[in-house]
PDB file of C-alpha atoms in Angstrom:
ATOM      1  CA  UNK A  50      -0.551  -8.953  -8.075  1.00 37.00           C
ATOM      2  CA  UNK A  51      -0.570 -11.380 -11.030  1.00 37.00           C
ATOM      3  CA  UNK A  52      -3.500 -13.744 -11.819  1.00 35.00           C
ATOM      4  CA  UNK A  53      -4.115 -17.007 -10.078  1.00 37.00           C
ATOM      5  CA  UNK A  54      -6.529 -19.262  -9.819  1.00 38.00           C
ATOM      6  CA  UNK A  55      -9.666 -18.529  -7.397  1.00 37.00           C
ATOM      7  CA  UNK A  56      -9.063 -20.253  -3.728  1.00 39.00           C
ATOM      8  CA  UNK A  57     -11.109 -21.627  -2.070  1.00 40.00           C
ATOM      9  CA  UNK A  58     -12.448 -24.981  -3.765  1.00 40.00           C
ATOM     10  CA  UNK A  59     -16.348 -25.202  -4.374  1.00 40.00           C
ATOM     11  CA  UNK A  60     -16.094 -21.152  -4.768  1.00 42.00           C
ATOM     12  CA  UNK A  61     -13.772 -21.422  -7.622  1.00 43.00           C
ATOM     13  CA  UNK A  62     -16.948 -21.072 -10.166  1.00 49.00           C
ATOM     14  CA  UNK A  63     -18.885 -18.186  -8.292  1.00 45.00           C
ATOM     15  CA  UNK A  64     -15.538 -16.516  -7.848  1.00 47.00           C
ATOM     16  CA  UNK A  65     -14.305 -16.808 -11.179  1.00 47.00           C
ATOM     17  CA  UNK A  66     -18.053 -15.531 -12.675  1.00 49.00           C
ATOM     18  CA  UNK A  67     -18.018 -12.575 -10.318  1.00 45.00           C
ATOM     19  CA  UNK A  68     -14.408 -11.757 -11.140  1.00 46.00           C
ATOM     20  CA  UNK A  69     -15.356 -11.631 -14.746  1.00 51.00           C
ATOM     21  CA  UNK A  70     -18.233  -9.934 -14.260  1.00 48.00           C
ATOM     22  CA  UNK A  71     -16.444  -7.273 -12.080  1.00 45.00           C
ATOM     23  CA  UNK A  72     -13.585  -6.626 -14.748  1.00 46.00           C
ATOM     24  CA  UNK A  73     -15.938  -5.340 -16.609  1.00 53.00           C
ATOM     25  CA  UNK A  74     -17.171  -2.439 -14.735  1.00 50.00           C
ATOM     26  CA  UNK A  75     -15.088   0.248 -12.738  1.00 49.00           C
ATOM     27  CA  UNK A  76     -15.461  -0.014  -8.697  1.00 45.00           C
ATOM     28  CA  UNK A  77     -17.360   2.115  -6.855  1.00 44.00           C
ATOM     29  CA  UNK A  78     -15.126   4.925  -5.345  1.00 42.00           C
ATOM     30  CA  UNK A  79     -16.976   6.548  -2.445  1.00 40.00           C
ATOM     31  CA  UNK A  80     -19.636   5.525  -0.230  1.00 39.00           C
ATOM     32  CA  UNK A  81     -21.009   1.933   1.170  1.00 37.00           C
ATOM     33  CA  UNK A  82     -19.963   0.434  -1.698  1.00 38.00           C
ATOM     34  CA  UNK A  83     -16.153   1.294  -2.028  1.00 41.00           C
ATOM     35  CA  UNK A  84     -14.364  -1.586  -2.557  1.00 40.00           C
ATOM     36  CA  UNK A  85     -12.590  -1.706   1.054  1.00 40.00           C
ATOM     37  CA  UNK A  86      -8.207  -1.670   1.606  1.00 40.00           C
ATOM     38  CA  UNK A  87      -5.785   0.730   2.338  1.00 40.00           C
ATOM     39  CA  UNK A  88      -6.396   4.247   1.776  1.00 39.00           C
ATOM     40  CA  UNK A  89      -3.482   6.813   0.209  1.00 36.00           C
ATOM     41  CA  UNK A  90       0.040   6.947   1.849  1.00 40.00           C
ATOM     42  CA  UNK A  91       0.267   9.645   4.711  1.00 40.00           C
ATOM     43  CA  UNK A  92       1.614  12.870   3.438  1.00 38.00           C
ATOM     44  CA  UNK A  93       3.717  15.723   4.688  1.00 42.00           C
ATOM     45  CA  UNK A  94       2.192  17.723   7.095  1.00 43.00           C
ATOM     46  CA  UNK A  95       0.094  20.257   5.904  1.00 40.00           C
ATOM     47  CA  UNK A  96      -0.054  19.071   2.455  1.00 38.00           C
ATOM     48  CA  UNK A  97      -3.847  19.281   1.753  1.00 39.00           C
ATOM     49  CA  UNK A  98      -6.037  19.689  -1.504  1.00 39.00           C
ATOM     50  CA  UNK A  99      -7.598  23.002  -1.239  1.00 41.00           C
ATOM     51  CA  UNK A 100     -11.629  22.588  -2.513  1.00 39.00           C
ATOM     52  CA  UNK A 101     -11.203  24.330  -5.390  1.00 36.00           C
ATOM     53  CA  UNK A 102      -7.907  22.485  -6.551  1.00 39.00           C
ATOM     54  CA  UNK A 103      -9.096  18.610  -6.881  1.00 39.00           C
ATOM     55  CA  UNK A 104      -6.663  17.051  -8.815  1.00 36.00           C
ATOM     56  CA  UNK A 105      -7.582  16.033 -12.667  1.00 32.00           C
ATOM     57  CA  UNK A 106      -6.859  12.382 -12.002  1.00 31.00           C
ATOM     58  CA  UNK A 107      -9.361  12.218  -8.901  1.00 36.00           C
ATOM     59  CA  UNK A 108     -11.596   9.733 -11.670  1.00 31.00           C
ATOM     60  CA  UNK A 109      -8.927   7.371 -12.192  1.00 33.00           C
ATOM     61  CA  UNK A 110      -9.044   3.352 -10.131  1.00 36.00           C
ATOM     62  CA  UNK A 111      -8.078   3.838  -6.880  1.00 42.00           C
ATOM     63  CA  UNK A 112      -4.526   1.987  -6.243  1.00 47.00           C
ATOM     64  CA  UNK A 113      -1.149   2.798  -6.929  1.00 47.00           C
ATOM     65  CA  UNK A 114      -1.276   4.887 -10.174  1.00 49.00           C
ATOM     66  CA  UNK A 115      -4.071   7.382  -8.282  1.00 60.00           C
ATOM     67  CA  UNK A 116      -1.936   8.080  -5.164  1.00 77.00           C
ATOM     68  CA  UNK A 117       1.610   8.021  -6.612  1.00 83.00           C
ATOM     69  CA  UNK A 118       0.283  10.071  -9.050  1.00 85.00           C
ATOM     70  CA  UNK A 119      -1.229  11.925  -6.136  1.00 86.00           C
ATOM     71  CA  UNK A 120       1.683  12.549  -4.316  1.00 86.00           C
ATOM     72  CA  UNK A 121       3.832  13.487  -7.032  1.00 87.00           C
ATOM     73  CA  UNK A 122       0.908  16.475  -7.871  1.00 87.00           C
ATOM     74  CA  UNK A 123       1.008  17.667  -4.642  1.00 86.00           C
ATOM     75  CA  UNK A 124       4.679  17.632  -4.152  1.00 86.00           C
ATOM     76  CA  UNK A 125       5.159  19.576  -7.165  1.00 86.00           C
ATOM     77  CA  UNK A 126       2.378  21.965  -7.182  1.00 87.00           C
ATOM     78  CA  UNK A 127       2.514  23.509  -3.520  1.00 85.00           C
ATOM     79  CA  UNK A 128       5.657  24.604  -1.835  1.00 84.00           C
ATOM     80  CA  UNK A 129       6.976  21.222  -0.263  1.00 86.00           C
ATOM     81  CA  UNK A 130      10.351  20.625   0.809  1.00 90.00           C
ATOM     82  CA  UNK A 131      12.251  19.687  -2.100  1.00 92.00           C
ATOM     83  CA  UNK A 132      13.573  15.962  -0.920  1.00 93.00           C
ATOM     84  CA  UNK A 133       9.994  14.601  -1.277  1.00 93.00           C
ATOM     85  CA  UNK A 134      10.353  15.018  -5.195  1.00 93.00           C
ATOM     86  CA  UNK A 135      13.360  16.805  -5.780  1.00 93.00           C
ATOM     87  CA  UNK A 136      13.735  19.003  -8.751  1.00 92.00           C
ATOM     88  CA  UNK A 137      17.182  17.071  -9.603  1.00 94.00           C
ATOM     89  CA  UNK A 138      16.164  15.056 -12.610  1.00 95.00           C
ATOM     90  CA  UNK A 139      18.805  12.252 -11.535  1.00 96.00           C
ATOM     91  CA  UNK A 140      17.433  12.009  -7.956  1.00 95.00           C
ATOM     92  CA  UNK A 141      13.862  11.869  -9.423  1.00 95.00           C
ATOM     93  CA  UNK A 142      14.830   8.963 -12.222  1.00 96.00           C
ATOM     94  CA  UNK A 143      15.671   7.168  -8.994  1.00 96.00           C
ATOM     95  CA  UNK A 144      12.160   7.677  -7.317  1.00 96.00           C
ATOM     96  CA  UNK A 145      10.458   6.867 -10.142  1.00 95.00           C
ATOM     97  CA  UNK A 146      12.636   3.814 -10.769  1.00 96.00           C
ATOM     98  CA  UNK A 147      11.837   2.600  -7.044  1.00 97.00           C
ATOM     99  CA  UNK A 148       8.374   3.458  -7.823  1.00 95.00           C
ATOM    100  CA  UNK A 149       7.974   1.008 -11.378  1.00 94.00           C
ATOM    101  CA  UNK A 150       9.707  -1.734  -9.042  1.00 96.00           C
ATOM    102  CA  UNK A 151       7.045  -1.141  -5.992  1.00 95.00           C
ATOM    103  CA  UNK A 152       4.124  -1.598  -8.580  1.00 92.00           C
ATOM    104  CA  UNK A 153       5.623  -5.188  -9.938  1.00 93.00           C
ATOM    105  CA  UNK A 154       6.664  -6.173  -6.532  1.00 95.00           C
ATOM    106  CA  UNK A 155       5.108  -4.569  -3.409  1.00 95.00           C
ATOM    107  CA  UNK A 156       1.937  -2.983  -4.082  1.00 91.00           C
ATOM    108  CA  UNK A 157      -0.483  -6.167  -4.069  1.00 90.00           C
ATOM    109  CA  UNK A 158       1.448  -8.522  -2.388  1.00 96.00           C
ATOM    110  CA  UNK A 159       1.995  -6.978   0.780  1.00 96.00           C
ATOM    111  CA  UNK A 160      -1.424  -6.190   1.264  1.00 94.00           C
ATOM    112  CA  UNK A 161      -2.383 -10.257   0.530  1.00 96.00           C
ATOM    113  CA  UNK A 162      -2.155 -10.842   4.818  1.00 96.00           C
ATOM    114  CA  UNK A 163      -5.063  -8.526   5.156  1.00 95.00           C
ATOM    115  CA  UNK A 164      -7.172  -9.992   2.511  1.00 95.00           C
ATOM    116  CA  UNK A 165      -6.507 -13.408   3.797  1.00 94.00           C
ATOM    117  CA  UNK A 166      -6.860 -12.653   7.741  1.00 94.00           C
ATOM    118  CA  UNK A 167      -9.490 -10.081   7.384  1.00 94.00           C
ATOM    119  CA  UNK A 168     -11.214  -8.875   4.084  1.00 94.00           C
ATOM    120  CA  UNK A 169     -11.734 -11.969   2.284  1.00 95.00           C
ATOM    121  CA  UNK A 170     -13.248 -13.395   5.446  1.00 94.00           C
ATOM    122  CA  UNK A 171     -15.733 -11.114   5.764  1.00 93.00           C
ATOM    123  CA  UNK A 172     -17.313 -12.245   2.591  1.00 93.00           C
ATOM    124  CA  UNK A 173     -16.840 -16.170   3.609  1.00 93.00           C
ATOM    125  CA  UNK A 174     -13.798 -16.493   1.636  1.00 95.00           C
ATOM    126  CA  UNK A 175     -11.323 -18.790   2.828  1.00 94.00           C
ATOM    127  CA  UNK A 176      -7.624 -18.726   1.331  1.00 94.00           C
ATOM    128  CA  UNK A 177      -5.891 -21.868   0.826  1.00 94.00           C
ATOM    129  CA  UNK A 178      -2.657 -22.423   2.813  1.00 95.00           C
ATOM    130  CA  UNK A 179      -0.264 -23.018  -0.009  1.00 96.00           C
ATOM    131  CA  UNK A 180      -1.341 -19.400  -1.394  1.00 96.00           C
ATOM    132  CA  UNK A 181      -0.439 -17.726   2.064  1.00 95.00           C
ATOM    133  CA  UNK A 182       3.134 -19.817   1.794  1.00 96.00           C
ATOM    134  CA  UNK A 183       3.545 -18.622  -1.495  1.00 97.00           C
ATOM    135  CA  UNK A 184       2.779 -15.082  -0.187  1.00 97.00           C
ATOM    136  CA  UNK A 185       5.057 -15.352   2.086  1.00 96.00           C
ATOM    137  CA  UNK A 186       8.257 -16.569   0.096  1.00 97.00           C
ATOM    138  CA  UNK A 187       7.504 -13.687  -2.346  1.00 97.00           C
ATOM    139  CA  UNK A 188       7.102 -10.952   0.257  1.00 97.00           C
ATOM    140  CA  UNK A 189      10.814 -11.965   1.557  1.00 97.00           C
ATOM    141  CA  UNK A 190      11.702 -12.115  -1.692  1.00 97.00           C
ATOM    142  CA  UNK A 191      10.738  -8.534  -2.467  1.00 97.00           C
ATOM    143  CA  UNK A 192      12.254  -7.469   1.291  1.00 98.00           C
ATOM    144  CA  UNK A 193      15.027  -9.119   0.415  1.00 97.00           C
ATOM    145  CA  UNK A 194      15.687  -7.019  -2.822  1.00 97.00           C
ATOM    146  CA  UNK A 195      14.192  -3.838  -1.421  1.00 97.00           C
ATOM    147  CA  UNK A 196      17.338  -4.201   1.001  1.00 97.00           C
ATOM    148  CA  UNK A 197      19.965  -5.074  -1.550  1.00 96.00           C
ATOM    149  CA  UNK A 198      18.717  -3.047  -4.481  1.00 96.00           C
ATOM    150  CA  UNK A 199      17.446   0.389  -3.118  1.00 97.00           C
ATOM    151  CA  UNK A 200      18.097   0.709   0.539  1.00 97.00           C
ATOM    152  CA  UNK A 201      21.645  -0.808   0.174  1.00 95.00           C
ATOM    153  CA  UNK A 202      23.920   0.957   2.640  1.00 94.00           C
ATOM    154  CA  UNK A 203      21.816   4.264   2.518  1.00 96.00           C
ATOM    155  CA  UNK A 204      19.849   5.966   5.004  1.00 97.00           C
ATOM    156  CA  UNK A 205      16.561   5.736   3.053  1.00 98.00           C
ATOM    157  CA  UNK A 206      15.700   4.200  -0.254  1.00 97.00           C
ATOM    158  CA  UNK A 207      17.145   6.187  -2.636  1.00 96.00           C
ATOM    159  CA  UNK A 208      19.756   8.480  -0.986  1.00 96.00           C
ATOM    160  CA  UNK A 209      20.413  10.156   2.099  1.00 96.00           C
ATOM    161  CA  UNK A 210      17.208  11.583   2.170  1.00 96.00           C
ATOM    162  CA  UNK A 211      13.228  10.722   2.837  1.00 95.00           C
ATOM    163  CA  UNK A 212      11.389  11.116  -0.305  1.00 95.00           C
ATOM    164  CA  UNK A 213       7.874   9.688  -1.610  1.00 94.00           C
ATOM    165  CA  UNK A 214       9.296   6.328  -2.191  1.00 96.00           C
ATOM    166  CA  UNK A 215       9.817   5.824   1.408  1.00 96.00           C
ATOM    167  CA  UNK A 216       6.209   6.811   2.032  1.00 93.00           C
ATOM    168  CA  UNK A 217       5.006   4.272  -0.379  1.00 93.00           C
ATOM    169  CA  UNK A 218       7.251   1.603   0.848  1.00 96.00           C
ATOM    170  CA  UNK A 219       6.501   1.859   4.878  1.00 95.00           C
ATOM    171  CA  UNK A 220       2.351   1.983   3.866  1.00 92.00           C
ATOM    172  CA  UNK A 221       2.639  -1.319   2.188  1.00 94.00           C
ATOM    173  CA  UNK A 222       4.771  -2.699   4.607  1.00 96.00           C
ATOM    174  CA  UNK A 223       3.176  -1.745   7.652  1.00 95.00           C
ATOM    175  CA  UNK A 224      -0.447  -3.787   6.441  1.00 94.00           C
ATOM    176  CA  UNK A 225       1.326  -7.412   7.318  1.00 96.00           C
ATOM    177  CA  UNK A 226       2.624  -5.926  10.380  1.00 95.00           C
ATOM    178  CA  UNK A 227      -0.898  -5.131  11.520  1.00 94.00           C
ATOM    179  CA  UNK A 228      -2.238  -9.000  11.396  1.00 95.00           C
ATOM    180  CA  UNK A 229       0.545 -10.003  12.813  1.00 93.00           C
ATOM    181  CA  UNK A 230       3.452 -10.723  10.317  1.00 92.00           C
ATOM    182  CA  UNK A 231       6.577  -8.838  11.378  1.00 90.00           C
ATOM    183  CA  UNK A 232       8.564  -9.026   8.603  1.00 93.00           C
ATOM    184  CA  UNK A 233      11.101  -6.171   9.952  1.00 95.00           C
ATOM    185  CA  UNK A 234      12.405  -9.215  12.641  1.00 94.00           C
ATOM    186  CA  UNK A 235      15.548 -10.179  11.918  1.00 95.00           C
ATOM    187  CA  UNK A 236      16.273  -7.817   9.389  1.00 96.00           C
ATOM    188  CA  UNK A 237      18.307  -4.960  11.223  1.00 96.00           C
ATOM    189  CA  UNK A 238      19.046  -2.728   7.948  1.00 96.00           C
ATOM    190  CA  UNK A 239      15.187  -2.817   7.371  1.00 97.00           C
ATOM    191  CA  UNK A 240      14.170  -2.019  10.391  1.00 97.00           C
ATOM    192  CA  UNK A 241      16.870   1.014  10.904  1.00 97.00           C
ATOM    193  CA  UNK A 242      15.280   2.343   8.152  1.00 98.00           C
ATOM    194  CA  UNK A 243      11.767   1.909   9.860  1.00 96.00           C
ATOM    195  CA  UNK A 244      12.922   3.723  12.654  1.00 96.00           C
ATOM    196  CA  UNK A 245      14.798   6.656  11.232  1.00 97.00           C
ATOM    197  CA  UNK A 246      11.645   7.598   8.897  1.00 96.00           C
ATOM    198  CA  UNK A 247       9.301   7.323  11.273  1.00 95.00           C
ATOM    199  CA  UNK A 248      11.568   9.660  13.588  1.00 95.00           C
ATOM    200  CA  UNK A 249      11.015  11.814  10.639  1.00 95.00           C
ATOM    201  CA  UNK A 250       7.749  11.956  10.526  1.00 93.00           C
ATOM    202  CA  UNK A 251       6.718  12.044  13.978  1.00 93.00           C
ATOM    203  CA  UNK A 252       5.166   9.514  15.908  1.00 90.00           C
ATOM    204  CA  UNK A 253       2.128  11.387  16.640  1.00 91.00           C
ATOM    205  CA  UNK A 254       1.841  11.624  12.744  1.00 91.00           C
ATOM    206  CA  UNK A 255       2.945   8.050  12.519  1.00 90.00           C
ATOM    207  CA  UNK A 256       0.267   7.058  15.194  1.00 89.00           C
ATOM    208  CA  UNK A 257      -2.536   8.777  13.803  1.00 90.00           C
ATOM    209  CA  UNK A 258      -1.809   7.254  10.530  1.00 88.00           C
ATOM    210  CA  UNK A 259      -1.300   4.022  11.103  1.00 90.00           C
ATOM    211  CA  UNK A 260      -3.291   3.452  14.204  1.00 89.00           C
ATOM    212  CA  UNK A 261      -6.740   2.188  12.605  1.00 87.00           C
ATOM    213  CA  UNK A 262      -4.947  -0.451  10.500  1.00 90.00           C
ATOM    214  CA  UNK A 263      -2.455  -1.601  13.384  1.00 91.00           C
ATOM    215  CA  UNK A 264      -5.698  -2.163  15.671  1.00 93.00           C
ATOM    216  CA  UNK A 265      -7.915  -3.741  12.483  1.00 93.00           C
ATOM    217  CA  UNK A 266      -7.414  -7.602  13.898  1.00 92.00           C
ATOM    218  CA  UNK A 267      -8.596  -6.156  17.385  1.00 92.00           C
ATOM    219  CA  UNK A 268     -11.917  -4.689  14.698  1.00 92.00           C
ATOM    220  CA  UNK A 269     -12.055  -7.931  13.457  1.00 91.00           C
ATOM    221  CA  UNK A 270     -12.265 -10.158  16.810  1.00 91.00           C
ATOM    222  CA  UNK A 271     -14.557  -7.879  18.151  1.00 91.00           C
ATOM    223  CA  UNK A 272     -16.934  -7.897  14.981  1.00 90.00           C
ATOM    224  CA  UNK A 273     -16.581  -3.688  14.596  1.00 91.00           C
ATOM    225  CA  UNK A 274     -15.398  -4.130  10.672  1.00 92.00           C
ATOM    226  CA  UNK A 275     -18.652  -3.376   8.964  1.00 90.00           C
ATOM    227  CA  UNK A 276     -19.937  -5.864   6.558  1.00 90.00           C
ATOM    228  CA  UNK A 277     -19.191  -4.966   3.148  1.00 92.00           C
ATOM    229  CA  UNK A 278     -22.414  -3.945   1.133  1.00 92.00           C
ATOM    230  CA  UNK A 279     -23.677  -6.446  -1.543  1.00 91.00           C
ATOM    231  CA  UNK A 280     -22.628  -4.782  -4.732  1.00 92.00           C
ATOM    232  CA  UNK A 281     -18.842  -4.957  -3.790  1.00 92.00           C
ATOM    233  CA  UNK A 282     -19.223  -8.105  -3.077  1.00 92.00           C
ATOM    234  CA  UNK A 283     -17.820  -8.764  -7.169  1.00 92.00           C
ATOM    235  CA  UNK A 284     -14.576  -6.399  -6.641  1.00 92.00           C
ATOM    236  CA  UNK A 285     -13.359  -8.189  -3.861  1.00 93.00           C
ATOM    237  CA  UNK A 286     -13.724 -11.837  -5.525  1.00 94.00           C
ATOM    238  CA  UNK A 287     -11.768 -10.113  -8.294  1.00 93.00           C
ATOM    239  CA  UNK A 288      -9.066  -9.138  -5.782  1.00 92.00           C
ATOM    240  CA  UNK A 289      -9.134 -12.498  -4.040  1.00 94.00           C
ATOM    241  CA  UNK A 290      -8.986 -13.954  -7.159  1.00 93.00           C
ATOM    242  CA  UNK A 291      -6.077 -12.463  -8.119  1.00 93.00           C
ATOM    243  CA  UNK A 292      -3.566 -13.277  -5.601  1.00 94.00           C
ATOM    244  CA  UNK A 293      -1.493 -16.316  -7.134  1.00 93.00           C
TER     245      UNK A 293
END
């Protein structure tokens, strides 16, 4: 997400502090202090982390660079099938060219409905509503181009095939989904695509997956989200701060 000014009127000078004050120290990663959002992309079935094999970028902010980089360790350290990552150098330049594009343009802005109908609440943070509009215009921008640039006439995002950049795609575009925003309406390509990965999957897999996040503005009415502990308090200001 690129920087913008902090919403929410009389908060702008406690949320600019904080945000300043929280650039300056790495997030907590585990425990009642983890800054709270969406966890790593769901991965092939029995693709696990033995104990004894944690991967050497397990200390790195969590986001995008630790579970891309995730995924691509996993895919090419245990026998996967070869179409998550294949070992053609010309069908990986095109995952890792989706990938580049879904940090600039997906990763941070689709997420921006659950910090505005959900996280940022829960901290007494109210967005303003030209910031959601603006959300908005730039999430069907990105759709827009995800359609026209990668998926194009293909079965999945870059070829005939499901690989990793389909898995990061439908995680970021299932959180706006979840409170509500269906951005797959009236966009049949998009929503083929939807369909015929998660046939792939599985929808038990798909279920299990996505079911706490699909259910998290049920959480919400019913006051089951747990408060977030004080000390995080300065991350998510910095996030909120963030979104333009």
């Amino acid at each position: 997400a690129g920087a913008g000014g902090a919403p929410g009127g009389g908060a702008a000078g406690p949320i600019t502090r904080a945000a300043r004050s929280a650039a300056r120290r790495p997030p907590p990663r585990h425990g009642p202090g983890a800054v709270p959002g969406p966890g790593v992309p769901a991965l092939p079935r029995r693709l696990h982390l033995r104990q004894e094999e944690r991967h050497p970028l397990r200390a790195a902010p969590r986001g995008h660079i630790q579970s891309t980089a995730i995924l691509i360790y996993l895919s090419s350290k245990y026998p996967t099938a070869d179409h998550w990552y294949p070992s053609n150098l010309q069908a990986r330049a095109r995952i890792h060219e989706y990938l580049g594009w879904h940090a600039d343009c997906v990763r941070g802005t689709f997420g921006v409905p659950l910090w505005t109908q959900v996280l940022a609440p829960l901290i007494g943070v109210h967005l303003p509503e030209e910031k959601v509009q603006r959300n908005r215009a730039a999430m069907d921008r990105a759709l827009q181009e995800l359609e026209d640039k990668f998926l194009r006439d293909q079965a999945f995002l870059t070829g005939q095939h499901v690989t990793l950049a389909d898995l990061m795609a439908l995680e970021e575009l299932i959180q706006p989904v979840a409170v509500g925003f269906d951005l797959f309406e009236g966009r049949p390509k998009l929503t083929a695509w939807r369909e015929r990965l998660e046939a792939f999957l599985g929808m038990d897999l798909c279920q299990e997956t996505h079911g706490l996040i699909l259910n998290i503005l049920e959480q919400a009415a019913n006051k089951k989200i747990p408060d977030p502990a004080p000390e995080v308090y300065p991350y998510m200001l910095l996030r909120i701060s963030r979104i333009p």
